[in-house]
Amino acid sequence: MTGEAFAVLAALAYGVAGVAIVQGRPMARGDNGVFLSVLLTAALSCLLWLGWGGTTTGAQLAPRDLTGAILIFAVAGICSNGIGRQAMYWATERIGAVRAGLLRRLTPLFVLPCAYLLLGEVPAPQTLLGSALVLAGILIYVLPQTRAATPAPNAPQISANPFGLLLGTLSALAYALAFAFRGLGLDILPDPTFGAMIGAFAGALALLALALARKGLRDGLRHLSRDRQAAHWLTALGLSAGQILQFFALHSAPVVSVALLGTLEVMFSAAIILLITKGETVAIRPLVLASILSTAGTAILLFA
């Protein structure tokens, strides 16, 4: 399976998780399962590494290079699991799932300069063409939905407040940095399961430190551990699968391609809402046109 195919599967997993976040928000009493999702990512990636990649990690690198790779993966994990994931949850609570999802589409735009500065990656013409088609498809669908979509039942009041928009933009930037650092770490140590495990543990520690600093020991631990409903577990599974699949994608595909294919998450979320949950209004015609453009762009990226 190619790296681009792994990226498409990751987008599907994130699409499922995005819908589950909205479903879990009305019943949330703590962090809506953010910490649960990071812990599950750490556990699953650790099991995969022990059963698959753990036998080669120590033999491939000198201790100094191994330490450098671990630090890079940890920074990537703090960017994605700590800053990016938490900021997107907070943004969704303030401006709604649709606006927050739209702001996350800024990730590929941030990835371009990050990948160039950290990895020296210059996108090929086919990548730019496929990227343009994918982004056009996403925008055709998402932009009208910022007015048409409705929040989930019993959800808190939402609006386009400036702080929520800032949080959504911060999340997109954090995810872009995570993509670039993951690619840099995989250049040193090509072990996706090890990188995902280190990043998840680093992100969990960052979230724990933030909760303890904000709420103290007792209330902080309660805040991180209270939300364990079915929707929160589904979110955790989706985010965990998506992050691990993205690591496998980055192992054999350019950072820019993986980030741009990640924009298909919105299309998968829309399909799930339309066919299963029916929790938001979905415009059929923009969805069909967006699907055609996104599929064409994906095909170009897959076979470029």
PDB file of C-alpha atoms in Angstrom:
ATOM      1  CA  MET A   1       0.000   0.000   0.000  1.00  0.00           C
ATOM      2  CA  THR A   2       1.345   3.450  -0.932  1.00  0.00           C
ATOM      3  CA  GLY A   3       1.836   6.314   1.471  1.00  0.00           C
ATOM      4  CA  GLU A   4      -0.957   8.237  -0.224  1.00  0.00           C
ATOM      5  CA  ALA A   5      -3.364   5.338   0.327  1.00  0.00           C
ATOM      6  CA  PHE A   6      -2.492   5.323   4.025  1.00  0.00           C
ATOM      7  CA  ALA A   7      -3.201   9.072   4.030  1.00  0.00           C
ATOM      8  CA  VAL A   8      -6.690   8.515   2.585  1.00  0.00           C
ATOM      9  CA  LEU A   9      -7.426   5.883   5.262  1.00  0.00           C
ATOM     10  CA  ALA A  10      -6.181   8.321   7.902  1.00  0.00           C
ATOM     11  CA  ALA A  11      -8.573  10.965   6.580  1.00  0.00           C
ATOM     12  CA  LEU A  12     -11.436   8.460   6.864  1.00  0.00           C
ATOM     13  CA  ALA A  13     -10.497   7.740  10.477  1.00  0.00           C
ATOM     14  CA  TYR A  14     -10.322  11.460  11.274  1.00  0.00           C
ATOM     15  CA  GLY A  15     -13.680  11.977   9.557  1.00  0.00           C
ATOM     16  CA  VAL A  16     -15.277   9.411  11.863  1.00  0.00           C
ATOM     17  CA  ALA A  17     -13.601  11.052  14.848  1.00  0.00           C
ATOM     18  CA  GLY A  18     -14.840  14.510  13.835  1.00  0.00           C
ATOM     19  CA  VAL A  19     -18.459  13.365  13.823  1.00  0.00           C
ATOM     20  CA  ALA A  20     -17.958  11.564  17.141  1.00  0.00           C
ATOM     21  CA  ILE A  21     -16.554  14.729  18.741  1.00  0.00           C
ATOM     22  CA  VAL A  22     -19.783  16.563  17.962  1.00  0.00           C
ATOM     23  CA  GLN A  23     -21.856  13.629  19.234  1.00  0.00           C
ATOM     24  CA  GLY A  24     -19.910  13.490  22.503  1.00  0.00           C
ATOM     25  CA  ARG A  25     -19.856  17.201  23.228  1.00  0.00           C
ATOM     26  CA  PRO A  26     -23.386  17.507  24.769  1.00  0.00           C
ATOM     27  CA  MET A  27     -22.623  14.762  27.323  1.00  0.00           C
ATOM     28  CA  ALA A  28     -19.066  15.902  28.129  1.00  0.00           C
ATOM     29  CA  ARG A  29     -18.300  16.676  31.773  1.00  0.00           C
ATOM     30  CA  GLY A  30     -14.541  17.079  31.380  1.00  0.00           C
ATOM     31  CA  ASP A  31     -12.308  17.339  28.327  1.00  0.00           C
ATOM     32  CA  ASN A  32     -14.712  15.534  25.938  1.00  0.00           C
ATOM     33  CA  GLY A  33     -12.282  12.618  25.724  1.00  0.00           C
ATOM     34  CA  VAL A  34      -9.184  14.432  24.459  1.00  0.00           C
ATOM     35  CA  PHE A  35      -6.866  12.816  27.007  1.00  0.00           C
ATOM     36  CA  LEU A  36      -8.512   9.424  26.462  1.00  0.00           C
ATOM     37  CA  SER A  37      -7.794   9.661  22.745  1.00  0.00           C
ATOM     38  CA  VAL A  38      -4.117  10.460  23.313  1.00  0.00           C
ATOM     39  CA  LEU A  39      -3.695   7.617  25.809  1.00  0.00           C
ATOM     40  CA  LEU A  40      -5.305   5.176  23.390  1.00  0.00           C
ATOM     41  CA  THR A  41      -2.993   6.388  20.621  1.00  0.00           C
ATOM     42  CA  ALA A  42      -0.026   5.757  22.904  1.00  0.00           C
ATOM     43  CA  ALA A  43      -1.236   2.275  23.863  1.00  0.00           C
ATOM     44  CA  LEU A  44      -2.014   1.139  20.308  1.00  0.00           C
ATOM     45  CA  SER A  45       1.200   2.504  18.840  1.00  0.00           C
ATOM     46  CA  CYS A  46       3.196   0.905  21.685  1.00  0.00           C
ATOM     47  CA  LEU A  47       1.633  -2.494  20.959  1.00  0.00           C
ATOM     48  CA  LEU A  48       2.350  -2.104  17.249  1.00  0.00           C
ATOM     49  CA  TRP A  49       5.942  -1.106  17.940  1.00  0.00           C
ATOM     50  CA  LEU A  50       6.597  -3.975  20.337  1.00  0.00           C
ATOM     51  CA  GLY A  51       5.142  -6.463  17.897  1.00  0.00           C
ATOM     52  CA  TRP A  52       6.586  -5.000  14.713  1.00  0.00           C
ATOM     53  CA  GLY A  53       9.192  -2.265  14.835  1.00  0.00           C
ATOM     54  CA  GLY A  54      10.769  -2.646  18.260  1.00  0.00           C
ATOM     55  CA  THR A  55      13.386  -5.184  17.226  1.00  0.00           C
ATOM     56  CA  THR A  56      15.126  -2.836  14.785  1.00  0.00           C
ATOM     57  CA  THR A  57      15.023   0.580  16.443  1.00  0.00           C
ATOM     58  CA  GLY A  58      18.082   0.211  18.668  1.00  0.00           C
ATOM     59  CA  ALA A  59      20.200  -1.474  16.006  1.00  0.00           C
ATOM     60  CA  GLN A  60      19.682   1.137  13.303  1.00  0.00           C
ATOM     61  CA  LEU A  61      21.155   4.190  14.989  1.00  0.00           C
ATOM     62  CA  ALA A  62      23.940   5.316  17.247  1.00  0.00           C
ATOM     63  CA  PRO A  63      22.731   6.456  20.711  1.00  0.00           C
ATOM     64  CA  ARG A  64      23.141  10.120  19.797  1.00  0.00           C
ATOM     65  CA  ASP A  65      21.052   9.799  16.630  1.00  0.00           C
ATOM     66  CA  LEU A  66      18.414   7.756  18.462  1.00  0.00           C
ATOM     67  CA  THR A  67      18.155  10.472  21.100  1.00  0.00           C
ATOM     68  CA  GLY A  68      17.754  13.104  18.398  1.00  0.00           C
ATOM     69  CA  ALA A  69      14.988  11.133  16.697  1.00  0.00           C
ATOM     70  CA  ILE A  70      13.161  10.670  20.012  1.00  0.00           C
ATOM     71  CA  LEU A  71      13.302  14.411  20.711  1.00  0.00           C
ATOM     72  CA  ILE A  72      11.980  15.234  17.229  1.00  0.00           C
ATOM     73  CA  PHE A  73       9.114  12.744  17.562  1.00  0.00           C
ATOM     74  CA  ALA A  74       8.334  14.197  20.997  1.00  0.00           C
ATOM     75  CA  VAL A  75       8.135  17.729  19.575  1.00  0.00           C
ATOM     76  CA  ALA A  76       5.857  16.462  16.809  1.00  0.00           C
ATOM     77  CA  GLY A  77       3.654  14.789  19.419  1.00  0.00           C
ATOM     78  CA  ILE A  78       3.377  17.927  21.524  1.00  0.00           C
ATOM     79  CA  CYS A  79       2.435  19.900  18.398  1.00  0.00           C
ATOM     80  CA  SER A  80      -0.241  17.429  17.267  1.00  0.00           C
ATOM     81  CA  ASN A  81      -1.526  15.610  20.377  1.00  0.00           C
ATOM     82  CA  GLY A  82      -0.972  18.464  22.786  1.00  0.00           C
ATOM     83  CA  ILE A  83      -1.428  21.828  21.087  1.00  0.00           C
ATOM     84  CA  GLY A  84      -3.200  20.875  17.853  1.00  0.00           C
ATOM     85  CA  ARG A  85      -5.741  18.428  19.245  1.00  0.00           C
ATOM     86  CA  GLN A  86      -6.625  20.458  22.332  1.00  0.00           C
ATOM     87  CA  ALA A  87      -6.859  23.741  20.419  1.00  0.00           C
ATOM     88  CA  MET A  88      -9.198  22.169  17.860  1.00  0.00           C
ATOM     89  CA  TYR A  89     -11.470  20.852  20.628  1.00  0.00           C
ATOM     90  CA  TRP A  90     -11.591  24.300  22.237  1.00  0.00           C
ATOM     91  CA  ALA A  91     -12.214  25.933  18.865  1.00  0.00           C
ATOM     92  CA  THR A  92     -15.066  23.538  18.121  1.00  0.00           C
ATOM     93  CA  GLU A  93     -16.708  24.386  21.442  1.00  0.00           C
ATOM     94  CA  ARG A  94     -16.639  28.096  20.591  1.00  0.00           C
ATOM     95  CA  ILE A  95     -17.276  28.308  16.843  1.00  0.00           C
ATOM     96  CA  GLY A  96     -18.822  24.948  16.008  1.00  0.00           C
ATOM     97  CA  ALA A  97     -17.653  21.862  14.152  1.00  0.00           C
ATOM     98  CA  VAL A  98     -18.102  23.309  10.656  1.00  0.00           C
ATOM     99  CA  ARG A  99     -16.080  26.484  11.164  1.00  0.00           C
ATOM    100  CA  ALA A 100     -13.433  24.558  13.094  1.00  0.00           C
ATOM    101  CA  GLY A 101     -13.224  21.978  10.308  1.00  0.00           C
ATOM    102  CA  LEU A 102     -12.851  24.733   7.732  1.00  0.00           C
ATOM    103  CA  LEU A 103      -9.984  26.315   9.664  1.00  0.00           C
ATOM    104  CA  ARG A 104      -8.228  22.948   9.835  1.00  0.00           C
ATOM    105  CA  ARG A 105      -8.109  23.038   6.019  1.00  0.00           C
ATOM    106  CA  LEU A 106      -5.447  25.712   6.514  1.00  0.00           C
ATOM    107  CA  THR A 107      -3.052  22.934   7.558  1.00  0.00           C
ATOM    108  CA  PRO A 108      -1.804  22.181   4.008  1.00  0.00           C
ATOM    109  CA  LEU A 109      -1.096  25.862   3.426  1.00  0.00           C
ATOM    110  CA  PHE A 110       1.025  25.967   6.581  1.00  0.00           C
ATOM    111  CA  VAL A 111       2.679  22.656   5.648  1.00  0.00           C
ATOM    112  CA  LEU A 112       4.190  24.072   2.445  1.00  0.00           C
ATOM    113  CA  PRO A 113       6.567  26.537   4.186  1.00  0.00           C
ATOM    114  CA  CYS A 114       7.143  24.167   7.144  1.00  0.00           C
ATOM    115  CA  ALA A 115       8.140  21.273   4.871  1.00  0.00           C
ATOM    116  CA  TYR A 116      10.397  23.541   2.848  1.00  0.00           C
ATOM    117  CA  LEU A 117      12.156  25.020   5.896  1.00  0.00           C
ATOM    118  CA  LEU A 118      12.566  21.768   7.856  1.00  0.00           C
ATOM    119  CA  LEU A 119      12.841  19.167   5.088  1.00  0.00           C
ATOM    120  CA  GLY A 120      13.754  21.081   1.944  1.00  0.00           C
ATOM    121  CA  GLU A 121      10.706  19.593   0.147  1.00  0.00           C
ATOM    122  CA  VAL A 122       9.636  21.413  -3.006  1.00  0.00           C
ATOM    123  CA  PRO A 123       6.265  20.180  -4.350  1.00  0.00           C
ATOM    124  CA  ALA A 124       6.203  18.746  -7.881  1.00  0.00           C
ATOM    125  CA  PRO A 125       3.785  20.180 -10.487  1.00  0.00           C
ATOM    126  CA  GLN A 126       1.549  17.077 -10.177  1.00  0.00           C
ATOM    127  CA  THR A 127       1.379  17.620  -6.421  1.00  0.00           C
ATOM    128  CA  LEU A 128       0.302  21.227  -6.890  1.00  0.00           C
ATOM    129  CA  LEU A 129      -2.377  20.236  -9.436  1.00  0.00           C
ATOM    130  CA  GLY A 130      -3.756  17.446  -7.281  1.00  0.00           C
ATOM    131  CA  SER A 131      -3.606  19.701  -4.248  1.00  0.00           C
ATOM    132  CA  ALA A 132      -5.526  22.452  -6.009  1.00  0.00           C
ATOM    133  CA  LEU A 133      -8.307  20.039  -6.996  1.00  0.00           C
ATOM    134  CA  VAL A 134      -8.575  18.581  -3.489  1.00  0.00           C
ATOM    135  CA  LEU A 135      -8.681  22.021  -1.870  1.00  0.00           C
ATOM    136  CA  ALA A 136     -11.190  23.294  -4.429  1.00  0.00           C
ATOM    137  CA  GLY A 137     -13.452  20.347  -3.684  1.00  0.00           C
ATOM    138  CA  ILE A 138     -13.216  20.884   0.051  1.00  0.00           C
ATOM    139  CA  LEU A 139     -13.946  24.610  -0.206  1.00  0.00           C
ATOM    140  CA  ILE A 140     -16.913  24.074  -2.545  1.00  0.00           C
ATOM    141  CA  TYR A 141     -18.493  21.863   0.067  1.00  0.00           C
ATOM    142  CA  VAL A 142     -17.395  23.505   3.306  1.00  0.00           C
ATOM    143  CA  LEU A 143     -17.954  27.211   2.586  1.00  0.00           C
ATOM    144  CA  PRO A 144     -21.736  26.934   2.039  1.00  0.00           C
ATOM    145  CA  GLN A 145     -22.010  24.705   5.115  1.00  0.00           C
ATOM    146  CA  THR A 146     -20.769  27.459   7.413  1.00  0.00           C
ATOM    147  CA  ARG A 147     -24.290  28.875   7.104  1.00  0.00           C
ATOM    148  CA  ALA A 148     -26.311  25.756   6.395  1.00  0.00           C
ATOM    149  CA  ALA A 149     -25.008  23.453   9.127  1.00  0.00           C
ATOM    150  CA  THR A 150     -26.666  23.257  12.512  1.00  0.00           C
ATOM    151  CA  PRO A 151     -25.084  22.201  15.789  1.00  0.00           C
ATOM    152  CA  ALA A 152     -25.822  18.895  17.440  1.00  0.00           C
ATOM    153  CA  PRO A 153     -28.861  18.753  19.795  1.00  0.00           C
ATOM    154  CA  ASN A 154     -28.271  20.289  23.235  1.00  0.00           C
ATOM    155  CA  ALA A 155     -24.886  21.679  22.093  1.00  0.00           C
ATOM    156  CA  PRO A 156     -23.756  24.970  23.657  1.00  0.00           C
ATOM    157  CA  GLN A 157     -24.332  28.212  21.806  1.00  0.00           C
ATOM    158  CA  ILE A 158     -21.674  28.819  19.176  1.00  0.00           C
ATOM    159  CA  SER A 159     -20.605  31.819  17.134  1.00  0.00           C
ATOM    160  CA  ALA A 160     -17.683  33.051  15.055  1.00  0.00           C
ATOM    161  CA  ASN A 161     -15.977  34.709  18.011  1.00  0.00           C
ATOM    162  CA  PRO A 162     -12.401  35.904  17.396  1.00  0.00           C
ATOM    163  CA  PHE A 163     -10.815  33.758  20.103  1.00  0.00           C
ATOM    164  CA  GLY A 164     -12.370  30.604  18.660  1.00  0.00           C
ATOM    165  CA  LEU A 165     -11.137  31.496  15.180  1.00  0.00           C
ATOM    166  CA  LEU A 166      -7.665  32.127  16.610  1.00  0.00           C
ATOM    167  CA  LEU A 167      -7.693  28.730  18.335  1.00  0.00           C
ATOM    168  CA  GLY A 168      -8.713  26.995  15.102  1.00  0.00           C
ATOM    169  CA  THR A 169      -5.905  28.707  13.202  1.00  0.00           C
ATOM    170  CA  LEU A 170      -3.422  27.804  15.950  1.00  0.00           C
ATOM    171  CA  SER A 171      -4.513  24.176  15.683  1.00  0.00           C
ATOM    172  CA  ALA A 172      -3.925  24.126  11.923  1.00  0.00           C
ATOM    173  CA  LEU A 173      -0.444  25.604  12.386  1.00  0.00           C
ATOM    174  CA  ALA A 174       0.375  23.080  15.134  1.00  0.00           C
ATOM    175  CA  TYR A 175      -0.686  20.165  12.932  1.00  0.00           C
ATOM    176  CA  ALA A 176       1.403  21.520  10.061  1.00  0.00           C
ATOM    177  CA  LEU A 177       4.482  21.695  12.289  1.00  0.00           C
ATOM    178  CA  ALA A 178       3.741  18.151  13.468  1.00  0.00           C
ATOM    179  CA  PHE A 179       3.665  16.903   9.867  1.00  0.00           C
ATOM    180  CA  ALA A 180       7.045  18.471   9.164  1.00  0.00           C
ATOM    181  CA  PHE A 181       8.672  17.233  12.389  1.00  0.00           C
ATOM    182  CA  ARG A 182       7.306  13.727  11.819  1.00  0.00           C
ATOM    183  CA  GLY A 183       8.840  13.710   8.364  1.00  0.00           C
ATOM    184  CA  LEU A 184      12.140  14.936   9.794  1.00  0.00           C
ATOM    185  CA  GLY A 185      12.114  12.253  12.474  1.00  0.00           C
ATOM    186  CA  LEU A 186      11.288   9.510   9.982  1.00  0.00           C
ATOM    187  CA  ASP A 187      14.243  10.597   7.850  1.00  0.00           C
ATOM    188  CA  ILE A 188      16.488   9.769  10.815  1.00  0.00           C
ATOM    189  CA  LEU A 189      14.605   6.730  12.131  1.00  0.00           C
ATOM    190  CA  PRO A 190      12.147   5.173   9.623  1.00  0.00           C
ATOM    191  CA  ASP A 191       9.955   3.488  12.234  1.00  0.00           C
ATOM    192  CA  PRO A 192       6.380   4.892  12.079  1.00  0.00           C
ATOM    193  CA  THR A 193       5.091   2.940  15.081  1.00  0.00           C
ATOM    194  CA  PHE A 194       7.967   4.150  17.271  1.00  0.00           C
ATOM    195  CA  GLY A 195       7.414   7.746  16.195  1.00  0.00           C
ATOM    196  CA  ALA A 196       3.670   7.540  16.852  1.00  0.00           C
ATOM    197  CA  MET A 197       4.281   6.033  20.296  1.00  0.00           C
ATOM    198  CA  ILE A 198       6.814   8.677  21.359  1.00  0.00           C
ATOM    199  CA  GLY A 199       4.609  11.483  20.040  1.00  0.00           C
ATOM    200  CA  ALA A 200       1.533  10.187  21.835  1.00  0.00           C
ATOM    201  CA  PHE A 201       3.303   9.845  25.184  1.00  0.00           C
ATOM    202  CA  ALA A 202       4.779  13.333  24.804  1.00  0.00           C
ATOM    203  CA  GLY A 203       1.349  14.743  23.952  1.00  0.00           C
ATOM    204  CA  ALA A 204      -0.231  12.982  26.934  1.00  0.00           C
ATOM    205  CA  LEU A 205       2.371  14.476  29.271  1.00  0.00           C
ATOM    206  CA  ALA A 206       1.746  17.935  27.781  1.00  0.00           C
ATOM    207  CA  LEU A 207      -2.031  17.636  28.291  1.00  0.00           C
ATOM    208  CA  LEU A 208      -1.524  16.346  31.839  1.00  0.00           C
ATOM    209  CA  ALA A 209       0.794  19.229  32.694  1.00  0.00           C
ATOM    210  CA  LEU A 210      -1.680  21.753  31.232  1.00  0.00           C
ATOM    211  CA  ALA A 211      -4.638  20.315  33.178  1.00  0.00           C
ATOM    212  CA  LEU A 212      -2.696  20.243  36.447  1.00  0.00           C
ATOM    213  CA  ALA A 213      -1.497  23.811  35.922  1.00  0.00           C
ATOM    214  CA  ARG A 214      -5.023  25.057  35.177  1.00  0.00           C
ATOM    215  CA  LYS A 215      -7.066  23.079  37.723  1.00  0.00           C
ATOM    216  CA  GLY A 216      -4.698  21.590  40.295  1.00  0.00           C
ATOM    217  CA  LEU A 217      -3.975  17.935  40.997  1.00  0.00           C
ATOM    218  CA  ARG A 218      -7.398  16.600  42.034  1.00  0.00           C
ATOM    219  CA  ASP A 219      -9.613  18.626  39.699  1.00  0.00           C
ATOM    220  CA  GLY A 220      -7.133  18.283  36.845  1.00  0.00           C
ATOM    221  CA  LEU A 221      -7.144  14.488  37.023  1.00  0.00           C
ATOM    222  CA  ARG A 222     -10.953  14.443  37.239  1.00  0.00           C
ATOM    223  CA  HIS A 223     -11.182  16.744  34.230  1.00  0.00           C
ATOM    224  CA  LEU A 224      -9.038  14.404  32.147  1.00  0.00           C
ATOM    225  CA  SER A 225     -10.681  11.149  33.235  1.00  0.00           C
ATOM    226  CA  ARG A 226     -14.438  11.788  33.459  1.00  0.00           C
ATOM    227  CA  ASP A 227     -15.527  11.452  29.822  1.00  0.00           C
ATOM    228  CA  ARG A 228     -15.738   7.764  28.877  1.00  0.00           C
ATOM    229  CA  GLN A 229     -19.011   7.509  26.935  1.00  0.00           C
ATOM    230  CA  ALA A 230     -19.345   5.536  23.686  1.00  0.00           C
ATOM    231  CA  ALA A 231     -18.885   8.671  21.569  1.00  0.00           C
ATOM    232  CA  HIS A 232     -15.658   9.498  23.416  1.00  0.00           C
ATOM    233  CA  TRP A 233     -14.275   5.995  22.816  1.00  0.00           C
ATOM    234  CA  LEU A 234     -15.214   6.218  19.143  1.00  0.00           C
ATOM    235  CA  THR A 235     -13.437   9.567  18.927  1.00  0.00           C
ATOM    236  CA  ALA A 236     -10.382   8.081  20.604  1.00  0.00           C
ATOM    237  CA  LEU A 237     -10.301   5.121  18.215  1.00  0.00           C
ATOM    238  CA  GLY A 238     -10.700   7.353  15.173  1.00  0.00           C
ATOM    239  CA  LEU A 239      -8.000   9.810  16.202  1.00  0.00           C
ATOM    240  CA  SER A 240      -5.622   7.020  17.214  1.00  0.00           C
ATOM    241  CA  ALA A 241      -6.061   5.143  13.941  1.00  0.00           C
ATOM    242  CA  GLY A 242      -5.757   8.375  11.962  1.00  0.00           C
ATOM    243  CA  GLN A 243      -2.493   9.425  13.585  1.00  0.00           C
ATOM    244  CA  ILE A 244      -0.867   5.991  13.245  1.00  0.00           C
ATOM    245  CA  LEU A 245      -1.948   5.724   9.606  1.00  0.00           C
ATOM    246  CA  GLN A 246      -0.511   9.182   8.955  1.00  0.00           C
ATOM    247  CA  PHE A 247       2.850   8.036  10.278  1.00  0.00           C
ATOM    248  CA  PHE A 248       2.799   5.117   7.844  1.00  0.00           C
ATOM    249  CA  ALA A 249       1.825   7.551   5.076  1.00  0.00           C
ATOM    250  CA  LEU A 250       4.734   9.865   5.881  1.00  0.00           C
ATOM    251  CA  HIS A 251       7.092   6.890   5.769  1.00  0.00           C
ATOM    252  CA  SER A 252       6.735   6.692   1.973  1.00  0.00           C
ATOM    253  CA  ALA A 253       4.978   9.864   0.771  1.00  0.00           C
ATOM    254  CA  PRO A 254       5.861  13.585   0.791  1.00  0.00           C
ATOM    255  CA  VAL A 255       4.644  15.625   3.741  1.00  0.00           C
ATOM    256  CA  VAL A 256       2.675  17.987   1.487  1.00  0.00           C
ATOM    257  CA  SER A 257       0.797  15.137  -0.217  1.00  0.00           C
ATOM    258  CA  VAL A 258      -0.135  13.545   3.111  1.00  0.00           C
ATOM    259  CA  ALA A 259      -1.357  16.848   4.525  1.00  0.00           C
ATOM    260  CA  LEU A 260      -3.421  17.664   1.464  1.00  0.00           C
ATOM    261  CA  LEU A 261      -5.026  14.229   1.320  1.00  0.00           C
ATOM    262  CA  GLY A 262      -5.966  14.827   4.943  1.00  0.00           C
ATOM    263  CA  THR A 263      -8.441  17.448   3.743  1.00  0.00           C
ATOM    264  CA  LEU A 264     -10.644  14.560   2.561  1.00  0.00           C
ATOM    265  CA  GLU A 265     -11.598  14.257   6.225  1.00  0.00           C
ATOM    266  CA  VAL A 266     -14.339  16.843   5.640  1.00  0.00           C
ATOM    267  CA  MET A 267     -15.846  14.801   2.815  1.00  0.00           C
ATOM    268  CA  PHE A 268     -15.882  11.633   4.888  1.00  0.00           C
ATOM    269  CA  SER A 269     -17.482  13.486   7.794  1.00  0.00           C
ATOM    270  CA  ALA A 270     -20.164  14.869   5.487  1.00  0.00           C
ATOM    271  CA  ALA A 271     -20.940  11.406   4.116  1.00  0.00           C
ATOM    272  CA  ILE A 272     -21.261   9.964   7.630  1.00  0.00           C
ATOM    273  CA  ILE A 273     -23.577  12.796   8.696  1.00  0.00           C
ATOM    274  CA  LEU A 274     -25.691  12.413   5.555  1.00  0.00           C
ATOM    275  CA  LEU A 275     -26.010   8.633   5.692  1.00  0.00           C
ATOM    276  CA  ILE A 276     -25.919   7.832   9.421  1.00  0.00           C
ATOM    277  CA  THR A 277     -26.113  10.525  12.079  1.00  0.00           C
ATOM    278  CA  LYS A 278     -28.129  13.208  10.208  1.00  0.00           C
ATOM    279  CA  GLY A 279     -27.073  15.640  12.907  1.00  0.00           C
ATOM    280  CA  GLU A 280     -26.288  18.504  10.508  1.00  0.00           C
ATOM    281  CA  THR A 281     -27.692  19.842   7.270  1.00  0.00           C
ATOM    282  CA  VAL A 282     -25.801  18.551   4.228  1.00  0.00           C
ATOM    283  CA  ALA A 283     -26.185  20.213   0.802  1.00  0.00           C
ATOM    284  CA  ILE A 284     -26.276  17.402  -1.778  1.00  0.00           C
ATOM    285  CA  ARG A 285     -25.204  19.273  -4.935  1.00  0.00           C
ATOM    286  CA  PRO A 286     -22.087  20.909  -3.463  1.00  0.00           C
ATOM    287  CA  LEU A 287     -21.226  17.556  -1.901  1.00  0.00           C
ATOM    288  CA  VAL A 288     -21.396  15.741  -5.258  1.00  0.00           C
ATOM    289  CA  LEU A 289     -19.303  18.383  -7.067  1.00  0.00           C
ATOM    290  CA  ALA A 290     -16.811  18.517  -4.199  1.00  0.00           C
ATOM    291  CA  SER A 291     -16.524  14.724  -4.229  1.00  0.00           C
ATOM    292  CA  ILE A 292     -15.739  14.681  -7.957  1.00  0.00           C
ATOM    293  CA  LEU A 293     -13.011  17.322  -7.636  1.00  0.00           C
ATOM    294  CA  SER A 294     -11.518  15.792  -4.504  1.00  0.00           C
ATOM    295  CA  THR A 295     -11.513  12.311  -6.047  1.00  0.00           C
ATOM    296  CA  ALA A 296      -9.760  13.614  -9.154  1.00  0.00           C
ATOM    297  CA  GLY A 297      -7.147  15.414  -7.064  1.00  0.00           C
ATOM    298  CA  THR A 298      -6.645  12.326  -4.918  1.00  0.00           C
ATOM    299  CA  ALA A 299      -6.115  10.171  -8.016  1.00  0.00           C
ATOM    300  CA  ILE A 300      -3.445  12.557  -9.283  1.00  0.00           C
ATOM    301  CA  LEU A 301      -1.659  12.474  -5.926  1.00  0.00           C
ATOM    302  CA  LEU A 302      -1.920   8.689  -5.713  1.00  0.00           C
ATOM    303  CA  PHE A 303      -0.510   8.027  -9.198  1.00  0.00           C
ATOM    304  CA  ALA A 304       1.842  11.002  -9.621  1.00  0.00           C
TER     305      ALA A 304
END
